[in-house]
PDB file of C-alpha atoms in Angstrom:
ATOM      1  CA  UNK A   1       7.619 -43.111   7.151  1.00  0.00           C
ATOM      2  CA  UNK A   2       9.026 -43.192   3.638  1.00  0.00           C
ATOM      3  CA  UNK A   3       9.337 -40.050   1.521  1.00  0.00           C
ATOM      4  CA  UNK A   4       6.425 -39.571  -0.850  1.00  0.00           C
ATOM      5  CA  UNK A   5       5.154 -36.904  -3.240  1.00  0.00           C
ATOM      6  CA  UNK A   6       1.535 -36.761  -4.287  1.00  0.00           C
ATOM      7  CA  UNK A   7       0.385 -34.297  -6.955  1.00  0.00           C
ATOM      8  CA  UNK A   8      -2.760 -32.354  -6.137  1.00  0.00           C
ATOM      9  CA  UNK A   9      -5.367 -30.721  -8.320  1.00  0.00           C
ATOM     10  CA  UNK A  10      -6.535 -27.128  -8.067  1.00  0.00           C
ATOM     11  CA  UNK A  11      -4.705 -24.083  -6.718  1.00  0.00           C
ATOM     12  CA  UNK A  12      -3.669 -22.809  -3.282  1.00  0.00           C
ATOM     13  CA  UNK A  13      -3.891 -19.054  -2.671  1.00  0.00           C
ATOM     14  CA  UNK A  14      -1.840 -17.006  -0.208  1.00  0.00           C
ATOM     15  CA  UNK A  15      -3.670 -13.709   0.455  1.00  0.00           C
ATOM     16  CA  UNK A  16      -2.045 -10.401   1.236  1.00  0.00           C
ATOM     17  CA  UNK A  17      -1.984  -9.761   5.006  1.00  0.00           C
ATOM     18  CA  UNK A  18      -5.460  -9.114   6.443  1.00  0.00           C
ATOM     19  CA  UNK A  19      -6.965  -9.592   2.975  1.00  0.00           C
ATOM     20  CA  UNK A  20      -8.236 -13.164   3.335  1.00  0.00           C
ATOM     21  CA  UNK A  21     -11.861 -12.044   3.532  1.00  0.00           C
ATOM     22  CA  UNK A  22     -11.514  -9.854   0.447  1.00  0.00           C
ATOM     23  CA  UNK A  23      -9.773 -12.692  -1.399  1.00  0.00           C
ATOM     24  CA  UNK A  24     -12.692 -15.017  -0.683  1.00  0.00           C
ATOM     25  CA  UNK A  25     -15.160 -12.362  -1.809  1.00  0.00           C
ATOM     26  CA  UNK A  26     -13.182 -11.890  -5.025  1.00  0.00           C
ATOM     27  CA  UNK A  27     -13.202 -15.624  -5.739  1.00  0.00           C
ATOM     28  CA  UNK A  28     -16.957 -15.734  -5.219  1.00  0.00           C
ATOM     29  CA  UNK A  29     -17.962 -12.512  -6.948  1.00  0.00           C
ATOM     30  CA  UNK A  30     -15.345 -12.006  -9.664  1.00  0.00           C
ATOM     31  CA  UNK A  31     -14.957 -15.652 -10.670  1.00  0.00           C
ATOM     32  CA  UNK A  32     -18.376 -16.905  -9.457  1.00  0.00           C
ATOM     33  CA  UNK A  33     -16.536 -19.737  -7.759  1.00  0.00           C
ATOM     34  CA  UNK A  34     -18.107 -21.783  -4.992  1.00  0.00           C
ATOM     35  CA  UNK A  35     -15.682 -22.699  -2.232  1.00  0.00           C
ATOM     36  CA  UNK A  36     -17.531 -25.651  -0.770  1.00  0.00           C
ATOM     37  CA  UNK A  37     -14.387 -27.785  -1.006  1.00  0.00           C
ATOM     38  CA  UNK A  38     -11.932 -25.090   0.075  1.00  0.00           C
ATOM     39  CA  UNK A  39      -9.499 -25.942   2.878  1.00  0.00           C
ATOM     40  CA  UNK A  40      -7.597 -23.391   4.978  1.00  0.00           C
ATOM     41  CA  UNK A  41      -4.042 -24.099   6.114  1.00  0.00           C
ATOM     42  CA  UNK A  42      -3.472 -21.042   8.263  1.00  0.00           C
ATOM     43  CA  UNK A  43      -3.488 -18.141   5.770  1.00  0.00           C
ATOM     44  CA  UNK A  44      -3.219 -20.468   2.774  1.00  0.00           C
ATOM     45  CA  UNK A  45      -6.515 -21.218   1.036  1.00  0.00           C
ATOM     46  CA  UNK A  46      -6.439 -24.463  -0.955  1.00  0.00           C
ATOM     47  CA  UNK A  47      -9.217 -25.049  -3.494  1.00  0.00           C
ATOM     48  CA  UNK A  48      -8.845 -28.559  -4.966  1.00  0.00           C
ATOM     49  CA  UNK A  49     -11.462 -28.008  -7.699  1.00  0.00           C
ATOM     50  CA  UNK A  50     -10.373 -24.518  -8.781  1.00  0.00           C
ATOM     51  CA  UNK A  51     -10.397 -24.376 -12.574  1.00  0.00           C
ATOM     52  CA  UNK A  52     -10.809 -20.722 -13.615  1.00  0.00           C
ATOM     53  CA  UNK A  53      -8.411 -20.195 -16.525  1.00  0.00           C
ATOM     54  CA  UNK A  54      -7.324 -17.558 -18.997  1.00  0.00           C
ATOM     55  CA  UNK A  55      -7.587 -18.062 -22.755  1.00  0.00           C
ATOM     56  CA  UNK A  56      -3.965 -19.302 -22.834  1.00  0.00           C
ATOM     57  CA  UNK A  57      -4.792 -22.068 -20.341  1.00  0.00           C
ATOM     58  CA  UNK A  58      -3.074 -20.512 -17.316  1.00  0.00           C
ATOM     59  CA  UNK A  59      -4.945 -20.169 -14.042  1.00  0.00           C
ATOM     60  CA  UNK A  60      -6.619 -16.873 -13.249  1.00  0.00           C
ATOM     61  CA  UNK A  61      -5.074 -15.491 -10.078  1.00  0.00           C
ATOM     62  CA  UNK A  62      -7.116 -13.090  -7.898  1.00  0.00           C
ATOM     63  CA  UNK A  63      -5.740  -9.596  -7.345  1.00  0.00           C
ATOM     64  CA  UNK A  64      -5.798 -10.071  -3.574  1.00  0.00           C
ATOM     65  CA  UNK A  65      -3.611 -13.177  -3.750  1.00  0.00           C
ATOM     66  CA  UNK A  66       0.057 -12.340  -3.269  1.00  0.00           C
ATOM     67  CA  UNK A  67       1.247 -15.755  -4.438  1.00  0.00           C
ATOM     68  CA  UNK A  68      -0.559 -18.853  -5.671  1.00  0.00           C
ATOM     69  CA  UNK A  69       0.574 -22.469  -5.722  1.00  0.00           C
ATOM     70  CA  UNK A  70      -0.308 -23.327  -9.321  1.00  0.00           C
ATOM     71  CA  UNK A  71       0.835 -26.955  -9.293  1.00  0.00           C
ATOM     72  CA  UNK A  72       0.465 -28.046  -5.653  1.00  0.00           C
ATOM     73  CA  UNK A  73       1.696 -31.335  -4.275  1.00  0.00           C
ATOM     74  CA  UNK A  74       1.893 -32.994  -0.869  1.00  0.00           C
ATOM     75  CA  UNK A  75       5.346 -33.967   0.373  1.00  0.00           C
ATOM     76  CA  UNK A  76       5.653 -36.398   3.269  1.00  0.00           C
ATOM     77  CA  UNK A  77       9.049 -36.741   4.944  1.00  0.00           C
ATOM     78  CA  UNK A  78      10.739 -37.952   8.118  1.00  0.00           C
ATOM     79  CA  UNK A  79      13.323 -35.237   8.734  1.00  0.00           C
ATOM     80  CA  UNK A  80      14.144 -31.613   8.028  1.00  0.00           C
ATOM     81  CA  UNK A  81      17.078 -32.697   5.884  1.00  0.00           C
ATOM     82  CA  UNK A  82      14.907 -34.996   3.785  1.00  0.00           C
ATOM     83  CA  UNK A  83      12.383 -32.222   3.159  1.00  0.00           C
ATOM     84  CA  UNK A  84      15.111 -29.822   1.990  1.00  0.00           C
ATOM     85  CA  UNK A  85      16.709 -32.438  -0.247  1.00  0.00           C
ATOM     86  CA  UNK A  86      13.423 -33.262  -1.956  1.00  0.00           C
ATOM     87  CA  UNK A  87      12.630 -29.593  -2.571  1.00  0.00           C
ATOM     88  CA  UNK A  88      16.110 -28.956  -4.011  1.00  0.00           C
ATOM     89  CA  UNK A  89      15.648 -31.886  -6.396  1.00  0.00           C
ATOM     90  CA  UNK A  90      12.676 -30.046  -7.899  1.00  0.00           C
ATOM     91  CA  UNK A  91      14.204 -26.541  -8.203  1.00  0.00           C
ATOM     92  CA  UNK A  92      16.619 -24.149  -6.513  1.00  0.00           C
ATOM     93  CA  UNK A  93      14.583 -21.378  -4.881  1.00  0.00           C
ATOM     94  CA  UNK A  94      11.842 -21.782  -2.261  1.00  0.00           C
ATOM     95  CA  UNK A  95      10.093 -19.668   0.360  1.00  0.00           C
ATOM     96  CA  UNK A  96       7.905 -20.668   3.282  1.00  0.00           C
ATOM     97  CA  UNK A  97       4.406 -19.468   4.138  1.00  0.00           C
ATOM     98  CA  UNK A  98       3.930 -21.894   7.012  1.00  0.00           C
ATOM     99  CA  UNK A  99       1.550 -20.944   9.829  1.00  0.00           C
ATOM    100  CA  UNK A 100       2.414 -23.933  12.014  1.00  0.00           C
ATOM    101  CA  UNK A 101       5.657 -25.641  13.085  1.00  0.00           C
ATOM    102  CA  UNK A 102       7.431 -22.312  12.592  1.00  0.00           C
ATOM    103  CA  UNK A 103      10.805 -23.457  13.924  1.00  0.00           C
ATOM    104  CA  UNK A 104      10.795 -26.571  11.779  1.00  0.00           C
ATOM    105  CA  UNK A 105       9.827 -24.525   8.731  1.00  0.00           C
ATOM    106  CA  UNK A 106      12.685 -22.096   9.428  1.00  0.00           C
ATOM    107  CA  UNK A 107      15.159 -24.966   9.727  1.00  0.00           C
ATOM    108  CA  UNK A 108      14.045 -26.361   6.366  1.00  0.00           C
ATOM    109  CA  UNK A 109      14.443 -22.883   4.852  1.00  0.00           C
ATOM    110  CA  UNK A 110      17.986 -22.669   6.246  1.00  0.00           C
ATOM    111  CA  UNK A 111      18.963 -25.880   4.463  1.00  0.00           C
ATOM    112  CA  UNK A 112      17.721 -24.563   1.111  1.00  0.00           C
ATOM    113  CA  UNK A 113      19.750 -22.233  -1.141  1.00  0.00           C
ATOM    114  CA  UNK A 114      19.937 -18.713   0.269  1.00  0.00           C
ATOM    115  CA  UNK A 115      17.077 -16.317  -0.423  1.00  0.00           C
ATOM    116  CA  UNK A 116      17.349 -12.664   0.634  1.00  0.00           C
ATOM    117  CA  UNK A 117      14.208 -11.840   2.631  1.00  0.00           C
ATOM    118  CA  UNK A 118      15.555  -8.498   3.933  1.00  0.00           C
ATOM    119  CA  UNK A 119      13.914  -5.156   3.071  1.00  0.00           C
ATOM    120  CA  UNK A 120      15.254  -3.716  -0.183  1.00  0.00           C
ATOM    121  CA  UNK A 121      16.825  -0.375  -1.001  1.00  0.00           C
ATOM    122  CA  UNK A 122      14.940   1.477  -3.741  1.00  0.00           C
ATOM    123  CA  UNK A 123      15.473   1.417  -6.704  1.00  0.00           C
ATOM    124  CA  UNK A 124      15.623  -2.350  -7.055  1.00  0.00           C
ATOM    125  CA  UNK A 125      15.208  -4.851  -9.877  1.00  0.00           C
ATOM    126  CA  UNK A 126      12.625  -7.496  -9.035  1.00  0.00           C
ATOM    127  CA  UNK A 127      13.732 -11.112  -9.573  1.00  0.00           C
ATOM    128  CA  UNK A 128      12.767 -12.774 -12.830  1.00  0.00           C
ATOM    129  CA  UNK A 129      13.418 -16.420 -11.905  1.00  0.00           C
ATOM    130  CA  UNK A 130      10.693 -18.632 -10.470  1.00  0.00           C
ATOM    131  CA  UNK A 131      10.482 -19.270  -6.760  1.00  0.00           C
ATOM    132  CA  UNK A 132       8.583 -22.122  -5.128  1.00  0.00           C
ATOM    133  CA  UNK A 133       6.323 -21.923  -2.097  1.00  0.00           C
ATOM    134  CA  UNK A 134       5.881 -24.435   0.729  1.00  0.00           C
ATOM    135  CA  UNK A 135       3.632 -24.612   3.767  1.00  0.00           C
ATOM    136  CA  UNK A 136       4.024 -27.138   6.584  1.00  0.00           C
ATOM    137  CA  UNK A 137       0.783 -28.890   7.497  1.00  0.00           C
ATOM    138  CA  UNK A 138       2.425 -30.751  10.371  1.00  0.00           C
ATOM    139  CA  UNK A 139       5.985 -31.697  11.267  1.00  0.00           C
ATOM    140  CA  UNK A 140       6.178 -34.416   8.603  1.00  0.00           C
ATOM    141  CA  UNK A 141       4.005 -33.096   5.801  1.00  0.00           C
ATOM    142  CA  UNK A 142       3.825 -29.995   3.610  1.00  0.00           C
ATOM    143  CA  UNK A 143       1.887 -28.658   0.667  1.00  0.00           C
ATOM    144  CA  UNK A 144       4.174 -27.042  -1.898  1.00  0.00           C
ATOM    145  CA  UNK A 145       4.428 -25.896  -5.488  1.00  0.00           C
ATOM    146  CA  UNK A 146       7.470 -25.142  -7.622  1.00  0.00           C
ATOM    147  CA  UNK A 147       5.317 -23.100  -9.997  1.00  0.00           C
ATOM    148  CA  UNK A 148       3.806 -19.996  -8.404  1.00  0.00           C
ATOM    149  CA  UNK A 149       2.239 -16.743  -9.572  1.00  0.00           C
ATOM    150  CA  UNK A 150       4.929 -14.454  -8.131  1.00  0.00           C
ATOM    151  CA  UNK A 151       8.737 -14.235  -8.529  1.00  0.00           C
ATOM    152  CA  UNK A 152       8.935 -12.747  -5.016  1.00  0.00           C
ATOM    153  CA  UNK A 153       9.468 -14.890  -1.896  1.00  0.00           C
ATOM    154  CA  UNK A 154       5.905 -15.719  -0.793  1.00  0.00           C
ATOM    155  CA  UNK A 155       4.849 -12.828  -3.024  1.00  0.00           C
ATOM    156  CA  UNK A 156       6.301 -10.288  -0.606  1.00  0.00           C
ATOM    157  CA  UNK A 157       8.556  -7.270  -1.011  1.00  0.00           C
ATOM    158  CA  UNK A 158       9.353  -4.548   1.498  1.00  0.00           C
ATOM    159  CA  UNK A 159      11.599  -1.504   1.308  1.00  0.00           C
ATOM    160  CA  UNK A 160      13.961  -0.018   3.861  1.00  0.00           C
ATOM    161  CA  UNK A 161      11.923   2.820   5.329  1.00  0.00           C
ATOM    162  CA  UNK A 162      13.034   6.414   5.763  1.00  0.00           C
ATOM    163  CA  UNK A 163      11.137   7.737   8.783  1.00  0.00           C
ATOM    164  CA  UNK A 164      12.512  11.298   8.560  1.00  0.00           C
ATOM    165  CA  UNK A 165      12.488  12.717   5.025  1.00  0.00           C
ATOM    166  CA  UNK A 166       9.408  11.541   3.053  1.00  0.00           C
ATOM    167  CA  UNK A 167       6.242  13.633   3.641  1.00  0.00           C
ATOM    168  CA  UNK A 168       4.087  10.499   3.988  1.00  0.00           C
ATOM    169  CA  UNK A 169       4.306   6.708   3.864  1.00  0.00           C
ATOM    170  CA  UNK A 170       2.663   6.823   0.431  1.00  0.00           C
ATOM    171  CA  UNK A 171       6.196   7.000  -0.965  1.00  0.00           C
ATOM    172  CA  UNK A 172       6.501   3.251  -0.360  1.00  0.00           C
ATOM    173  CA  UNK A 173       3.549   2.608  -2.672  1.00  0.00           C
ATOM    174  CA  UNK A 174       5.106   4.406  -5.625  1.00  0.00           C
ATOM    175  CA  UNK A 175       8.441   2.703  -5.003  1.00  0.00           C
ATOM    176  CA  UNK A 176       6.738  -0.665  -5.282  1.00  0.00           C
ATOM    177  CA  UNK A 177       4.525   0.301  -8.224  1.00  0.00           C
ATOM    178  CA  UNK A 178       7.483   1.624 -10.235  1.00  0.00           C
ATOM    179  CA  UNK A 179       9.421  -1.572  -9.498  1.00  0.00           C
ATOM    180  CA  UNK A 180       6.459  -3.719 -10.569  1.00  0.00           C
ATOM    181  CA  UNK A 181       5.889  -1.639 -13.711  1.00  0.00           C
ATOM    182  CA  UNK A 182       9.504  -2.080 -14.774  1.00  0.00           C
ATOM    183  CA  UNK A 183       9.319  -5.813 -14.007  1.00  0.00           C
ATOM    184  CA  UNK A 184       6.161  -6.325 -16.094  1.00  0.00           C
ATOM    185  CA  UNK A 185       6.765  -3.943 -18.998  1.00  0.00           C
ATOM    186  CA  UNK A 186      10.510  -3.226 -18.925  1.00  0.00           C
ATOM    187  CA  UNK A 187       9.677   0.477 -18.958  1.00  0.00           C
ATOM    188  CA  UNK A 188      12.504   1.604 -16.670  1.00  0.00           C
ATOM    189  CA  UNK A 189      12.081   4.286 -14.018  1.00  0.00           C
ATOM    190  CA  UNK A 190      11.620   8.057 -14.230  1.00  0.00           C
ATOM    191  CA  UNK A 191      14.986   9.812 -14.509  1.00  0.00           C
ATOM    192  CA  UNK A 192      16.560  13.254 -14.957  1.00  0.00           C
ATOM    193  CA  UNK A 193      15.241  13.253 -18.528  1.00  0.00           C
ATOM    194  CA  UNK A 194      11.643  12.597 -17.427  1.00  0.00           C
ATOM    195  CA  UNK A 195       8.739  15.019 -17.081  1.00  0.00           C
ATOM    196  CA  UNK A 196       6.035  13.748 -14.719  1.00  0.00           C
ATOM    197  CA  UNK A 197       2.495  14.873 -13.917  1.00  0.00           C
ATOM    198  CA  UNK A 198       1.072  14.024 -10.498  1.00  0.00           C
ATOM    199  CA  UNK A 199      -2.612  14.510  -9.713  1.00  0.00           C
ATOM    200  CA  UNK A 200      -3.526  15.057  -6.060  1.00  0.00           C
ATOM    201  CA  UNK A 201       0.106  15.355  -5.028  1.00  0.00           C
ATOM    202  CA  UNK A 202      -0.310  16.730  -1.455  1.00  0.00           C
ATOM    203  CA  UNK A 203       1.547  16.246   0.861  1.00  0.00           C
ATOM    204  CA  UNK A 204       4.142  14.977  -1.624  1.00  0.00           C
ATOM    205  CA  UNK A 205       5.045  11.335  -0.926  1.00  0.00           C
ATOM    206  CA  UNK A 206       5.040  10.364  -4.606  1.00  0.00           C
ATOM    207  CA  UNK A 207       6.642  13.626  -5.749  1.00  0.00           C
ATOM    208  CA  UNK A 208       9.384  13.028  -3.187  1.00  0.00           C
ATOM    209  CA  UNK A 209      10.325   9.716  -4.826  1.00  0.00           C
ATOM    210  CA  UNK A 210      10.167  11.146  -8.349  1.00  0.00           C
ATOM    211  CA  UNK A 211      12.439  14.129  -7.658  1.00  0.00           C
ATOM    212  CA  UNK A 212      14.890  11.848  -5.870  1.00  0.00           C
ATOM    213  CA  UNK A 213      15.097   9.916  -9.154  1.00  0.00           C
ATOM    214  CA  UNK A 214      15.958  13.227 -10.807  1.00  0.00           C
ATOM    215  CA  UNK A 215      12.615  13.714 -12.579  1.00  0.00           C
ATOM    216  CA  UNK A 216      10.834  17.040 -13.060  1.00  0.00           C
ATOM    217  CA  UNK A 217       7.341  16.978 -11.526  1.00  0.00           C
ATOM    218  CA  UNK A 218       4.284  19.094 -12.318  1.00  0.00           C
ATOM    219  CA  UNK A 219       2.332  18.560  -9.103  1.00  0.00           C
ATOM    220  CA  UNK A 220      -1.337  19.529  -8.876  1.00  0.00           C
ATOM    221  CA  UNK A 221      -3.531  19.636  -5.774  1.00  0.00           C
ATOM    222  CA  UNK A 222      -5.818  22.049  -3.963  1.00  0.00           C
ATOM    223  CA  UNK A 223      -3.351  22.031  -1.047  1.00  0.00           C
ATOM    224  CA  UNK A 224       0.365  22.714  -1.175  1.00  0.00           C
ATOM    225  CA  UNK A 225       3.080  20.109  -0.772  1.00  0.00           C
ATOM    226  CA  UNK A 226       5.432  20.151   2.210  1.00  0.00           C
ATOM    227  CA  UNK A 227       7.746  23.223   2.201  1.00  0.00           C
ATOM    228  CA  UNK A 228      10.858  21.283   1.158  1.00  0.00           C
ATOM    229  CA  UNK A 229       9.145  20.140  -2.037  1.00  0.00           C
ATOM    230  CA  UNK A 230       7.557  23.521  -2.725  1.00  0.00           C
ATOM    231  CA  UNK A 231      11.104  24.955  -2.732  1.00  0.00           C
ATOM    232  CA  UNK A 232      12.558  22.126  -4.861  1.00  0.00           C
ATOM    233  CA  UNK A 233      13.571  23.436  -8.314  1.00  0.00           C
ATOM    234  CA  UNK A 234      12.411  20.169  -9.900  1.00  0.00           C
ATOM    235  CA  UNK A 235       8.833  20.761  -8.707  1.00  0.00           C
ATOM    236  CA  UNK A 236       6.286  23.011 -10.384  1.00  0.00           C
ATOM    237  CA  UNK A 237       3.109  23.287  -8.297  1.00  0.00           C
ATOM    238  CA  UNK A 238      -0.395  24.315  -9.326  1.00  0.00           C
ATOM    239  CA  UNK A 239      -3.252  24.749  -6.847  1.00  0.00           C
ATOM    240  CA  UNK A 240      -6.121  23.227  -8.801  1.00  0.00           C
ATOM    241  CA  UNK A 241      -8.411  20.213  -9.200  1.00  0.00           C
ATOM    242  CA  UNK A 242      -6.157  17.977 -11.298  1.00  0.00           C
ATOM    243  CA  UNK A 243      -9.044  16.038 -12.812  1.00  0.00           C
ATOM    244  CA  UNK A 244     -10.479  19.159 -14.471  1.00  0.00           C
ATOM    245  CA  UNK A 245      -7.265  19.959 -16.366  1.00  0.00           C
ATOM    246  CA  UNK A 246      -7.080  18.891 -20.003  1.00  0.00           C
ATOM    247  CA  UNK A 247      -3.946  17.119 -21.292  1.00  0.00           C
ATOM    248  CA  UNK A 248      -3.918  19.363 -24.361  1.00  0.00           C
ATOM    249  CA  UNK A 249      -3.419  22.409 -22.123  1.00  0.00           C
ATOM    250  CA  UNK A 250      -0.563  20.823 -20.183  1.00  0.00           C
ATOM    251  CA  UNK A 251       1.659  19.320 -22.862  1.00  0.00           C
ATOM    252  CA  UNK A 252       3.403  15.959 -22.988  1.00  0.00           C
ATOM    253  CA  UNK A 253       4.548  13.955 -19.971  1.00  0.00           C
ATOM    254  CA  UNK A 254       6.701  10.846 -19.793  1.00  0.00           C
ATOM    255  CA  UNK A 255       4.704   9.631 -16.793  1.00  0.00           C
ATOM    256  CA  UNK A 256       1.300  10.479 -15.305  1.00  0.00           C
ATOM    257  CA  UNK A 257       0.511   9.510 -11.699  1.00  0.00           C
ATOM    258  CA  UNK A 258      -2.547   9.593  -9.461  1.00  0.00           C
ATOM    259  CA  UNK A 259      -3.123   8.460  -5.886  1.00  0.00           C
ATOM    260  CA  UNK A 260      -6.308  10.517  -5.640  1.00  0.00           C
ATOM    261  CA  UNK A 261      -9.303   9.313  -3.629  1.00  0.00           C
ATOM    262  CA  UNK A 262     -12.093   9.245  -6.198  1.00  0.00           C
ATOM    263  CA  UNK A 263     -14.710   6.907  -7.594  1.00  0.00           C
ATOM    264  CA  UNK A 264     -13.208   4.268  -9.930  1.00  0.00           C
ATOM    265  CA  UNK A 265     -15.641   5.354 -12.685  1.00  0.00           C
ATOM    266  CA  UNK A 266     -14.198   8.865 -12.661  1.00  0.00           C
ATOM    267  CA  UNK A 267     -10.628   7.562 -12.576  1.00  0.00           C
ATOM    268  CA  UNK A 268     -11.296   5.319 -15.585  1.00  0.00           C
ATOM    269  CA  UNK A 269     -12.661   8.269 -17.590  1.00  0.00           C
ATOM    270  CA  UNK A 270      -9.627  10.374 -16.605  1.00  0.00           C
ATOM    271  CA  UNK A 271      -7.177   7.619 -17.603  1.00  0.00           C
ATOM    272  CA  UNK A 272      -8.875   7.181 -20.972  1.00  0.00           C
ATOM    273  CA  UNK A 273      -8.805  10.950 -21.537  1.00  0.00           C
ATOM    274  CA  UNK A 274      -5.047  11.037 -21.015  1.00  0.00           C
ATOM    275  CA  UNK A 275      -4.330   8.002 -23.179  1.00  0.00           C
ATOM    276  CA  UNK A 276      -6.594   9.158 -25.993  1.00  0.00           C
ATOM    277  CA  UNK A 277      -4.866  12.547 -25.949  1.00  0.00           C
ATOM    278  CA  UNK A 278      -1.541  10.912 -26.786  1.00  0.00           C
ATOM    279  CA  UNK A 279       0.164  13.165 -24.227  1.00  0.00           C
ATOM    280  CA  UNK A 280       1.591  10.284 -22.194  1.00  0.00           C
ATOM    281  CA  UNK A 281       2.536   6.639 -22.659  1.00  0.00           C
ATOM    282  CA  UNK A 282       3.055   5.659 -19.023  1.00  0.00           C
ATOM    283  CA  UNK A 283       0.582   5.885 -16.164  1.00  0.00           C
ATOM    284  CA  UNK A 284       0.394   4.584 -12.598  1.00  0.00           C
ATOM    285  CA  UNK A 285      -2.869   5.216 -10.736  1.00  0.00           C
ATOM    286  CA  UNK A 286      -4.368   3.879  -7.525  1.00  0.00           C
ATOM    287  CA  UNK A 287      -7.899   2.502  -7.902  1.00  0.00           C
ATOM    288  CA  UNK A 288      -9.542   3.356  -4.589  1.00  0.00           C
ATOM    289  CA  UNK A 289     -12.446   1.051  -3.712  1.00  0.00           C
ATOM    290  CA  UNK A 290     -15.637   2.880  -2.792  1.00  0.00           C
ATOM    291  CA  UNK A 291     -17.936   0.486  -0.964  1.00  0.00           C
ATOM    292  CA  UNK A 292     -18.678  -2.844  -2.673  1.00  0.00           C
ATOM    293  CA  UNK A 293     -16.171  -3.658  -5.409  1.00  0.00           C
ATOM    294  CA  UNK A 294     -17.523  -3.540  -8.963  1.00  0.00           C
ATOM    295  CA  UNK A 295     -15.467  -6.290 -10.605  1.00  0.00           C
ATOM    296  CA  UNK A 296     -16.882  -5.598 -14.072  1.00  0.00           C
ATOM    297  CA  UNK A 297     -15.703  -2.016 -13.757  1.00  0.00           C
ATOM    298  CA  UNK A 298     -12.241  -3.125 -12.582  1.00  0.00           C
ATOM    299  CA  UNK A 299     -11.962  -5.397 -15.646  1.00  0.00           C
ATOM    300  CA  UNK A 300     -12.384  -2.330 -17.881  1.00  0.00           C
ATOM    301  CA  UNK A 301      -9.100  -0.925 -16.531  1.00  0.00           C
ATOM    302  CA  UNK A 302      -7.237  -4.076 -17.530  1.00  0.00           C
ATOM    303  CA  UNK A 303      -8.933  -4.173 -20.936  1.00  0.00           C
ATOM    304  CA  UNK A 304      -6.983  -1.038 -21.850  1.00  0.00           C
ATOM    305  CA  UNK A 305      -4.112  -2.190 -24.125  1.00  0.00           C
ATOM    306  CA  UNK A 306      -0.626  -2.340 -22.563  1.00  0.00           C
ATOM    307  CA  UNK A 307      -2.133  -2.220 -19.073  1.00  0.00           C
ATOM    308  CA  UNK A 308      -2.147  -4.306 -15.917  1.00  0.00           C
ATOM    309  CA  UNK A 309      -4.098  -4.145 -12.667  1.00  0.00           C
ATOM    310  CA  UNK A 310      -2.277  -5.412  -9.570  1.00  0.00           C
ATOM    311  CA  UNK A 311      -2.521  -5.382  -5.809  1.00  0.00           C
ATOM    312  CA  UNK A 312       0.692  -4.207  -4.173  1.00  0.00           C
ATOM    313  CA  UNK A 313       2.153  -5.171  -0.822  1.00  0.00           C
ATOM    314  CA  UNK A 314       1.765  -1.486   0.117  1.00  0.00           C
ATOM    315  CA  UNK A 315      -1.841  -1.266  -1.120  1.00  0.00           C
ATOM    316  CA  UNK A 316      -4.709  -1.576   1.317  1.00  0.00           C
ATOM    317  CA  UNK A 317      -8.274  -2.077   0.055  1.00  0.00           C
ATOM    318  CA  UNK A 318      -7.246  -0.693  -3.316  1.00  0.00           C
ATOM    319  CA  UNK A 319      -5.659  -1.754  -6.580  1.00  0.00           C
ATOM    320  CA  UNK A 320      -3.002  -0.194  -8.801  1.00  0.00           C
ATOM    321  CA  UNK A 321      -3.403   0.456 -12.526  1.00  0.00           C
ATOM    322  CA  UNK A 322      -0.185   0.352 -14.551  1.00  0.00           C
ATOM    323  CA  UNK A 323       0.048   1.357 -18.217  1.00  0.00           C
ATOM    324  CA  UNK A 324       3.174   1.297 -20.350  1.00  0.00           C
ATOM    325  CA  UNK A 325       2.856   1.788 -24.089  1.00  0.00           C
ATOM    326  CA  UNK A 326       5.914   0.668 -25.989  1.00  0.00           C
ATOM    327  CA  UNK A 327       7.469   3.129 -28.427  1.00  0.00           C
TER     328      UNK A 327
END
């Protein structure tokens, strides 16, 4: 067999783990896209006639896709070495999402320039350079794309976990969301000069991360945080329904956070209230899905200037709203 590269049309989508069904629903309902010609390669969903685009001509990527092959091609090869050589000719960095021929895929990865797949220590700067994605279809053929929708290896990031100190695993979500916010908007992270407001803070996973960055936190919930945070001099706690408090009565905050379980409609109203008040320029809020997803409603979050809606590796059936208004 001689080496050959054949360019393909369309886009191939790699869903977040256990989100393949939601990804397909999003493609159908949000983009009204029929998937009659869709082909599954393990987790990878290849749609040869996908043509949904933004006004700038780039492909629209679903929230529940962690990385998309935007310019897919088929590479046929005889050996592991040949596959690695051909990929390196195209660009430096590649990651595998193969769901077959795992050992062969790993050997190809080993022959490519080193990529650090290990869990990261927070805080971390996300990579800015492009990374390609490849998926073996059999031992002598792969689908790949140098251009993808994520700078992360196969769209994935994980953090080294602390199983003793954080009050809940929710701390991982804010670590990722802060990293993503800084990557998208260049807004930096909360610091010892920051004043933060957290709605629905109990038991304190997000507050824990913020105070460890040195930030002062005004935490509001009907239930108290864990004792260690209640005693922390950087934490001011108020037992109250955070969504009934008016920004004008609280003062200015560098950051406003919410991981509250509430209907997206109510969250949207609350976000707009804060932004219209002028009392904050940075917000990170979890959009909790309640039953069937209302995609038109979700689009209203992203229509807010200087905002982005994303799905995080540490999200479940939820999305994250990020707002960063430049000074």
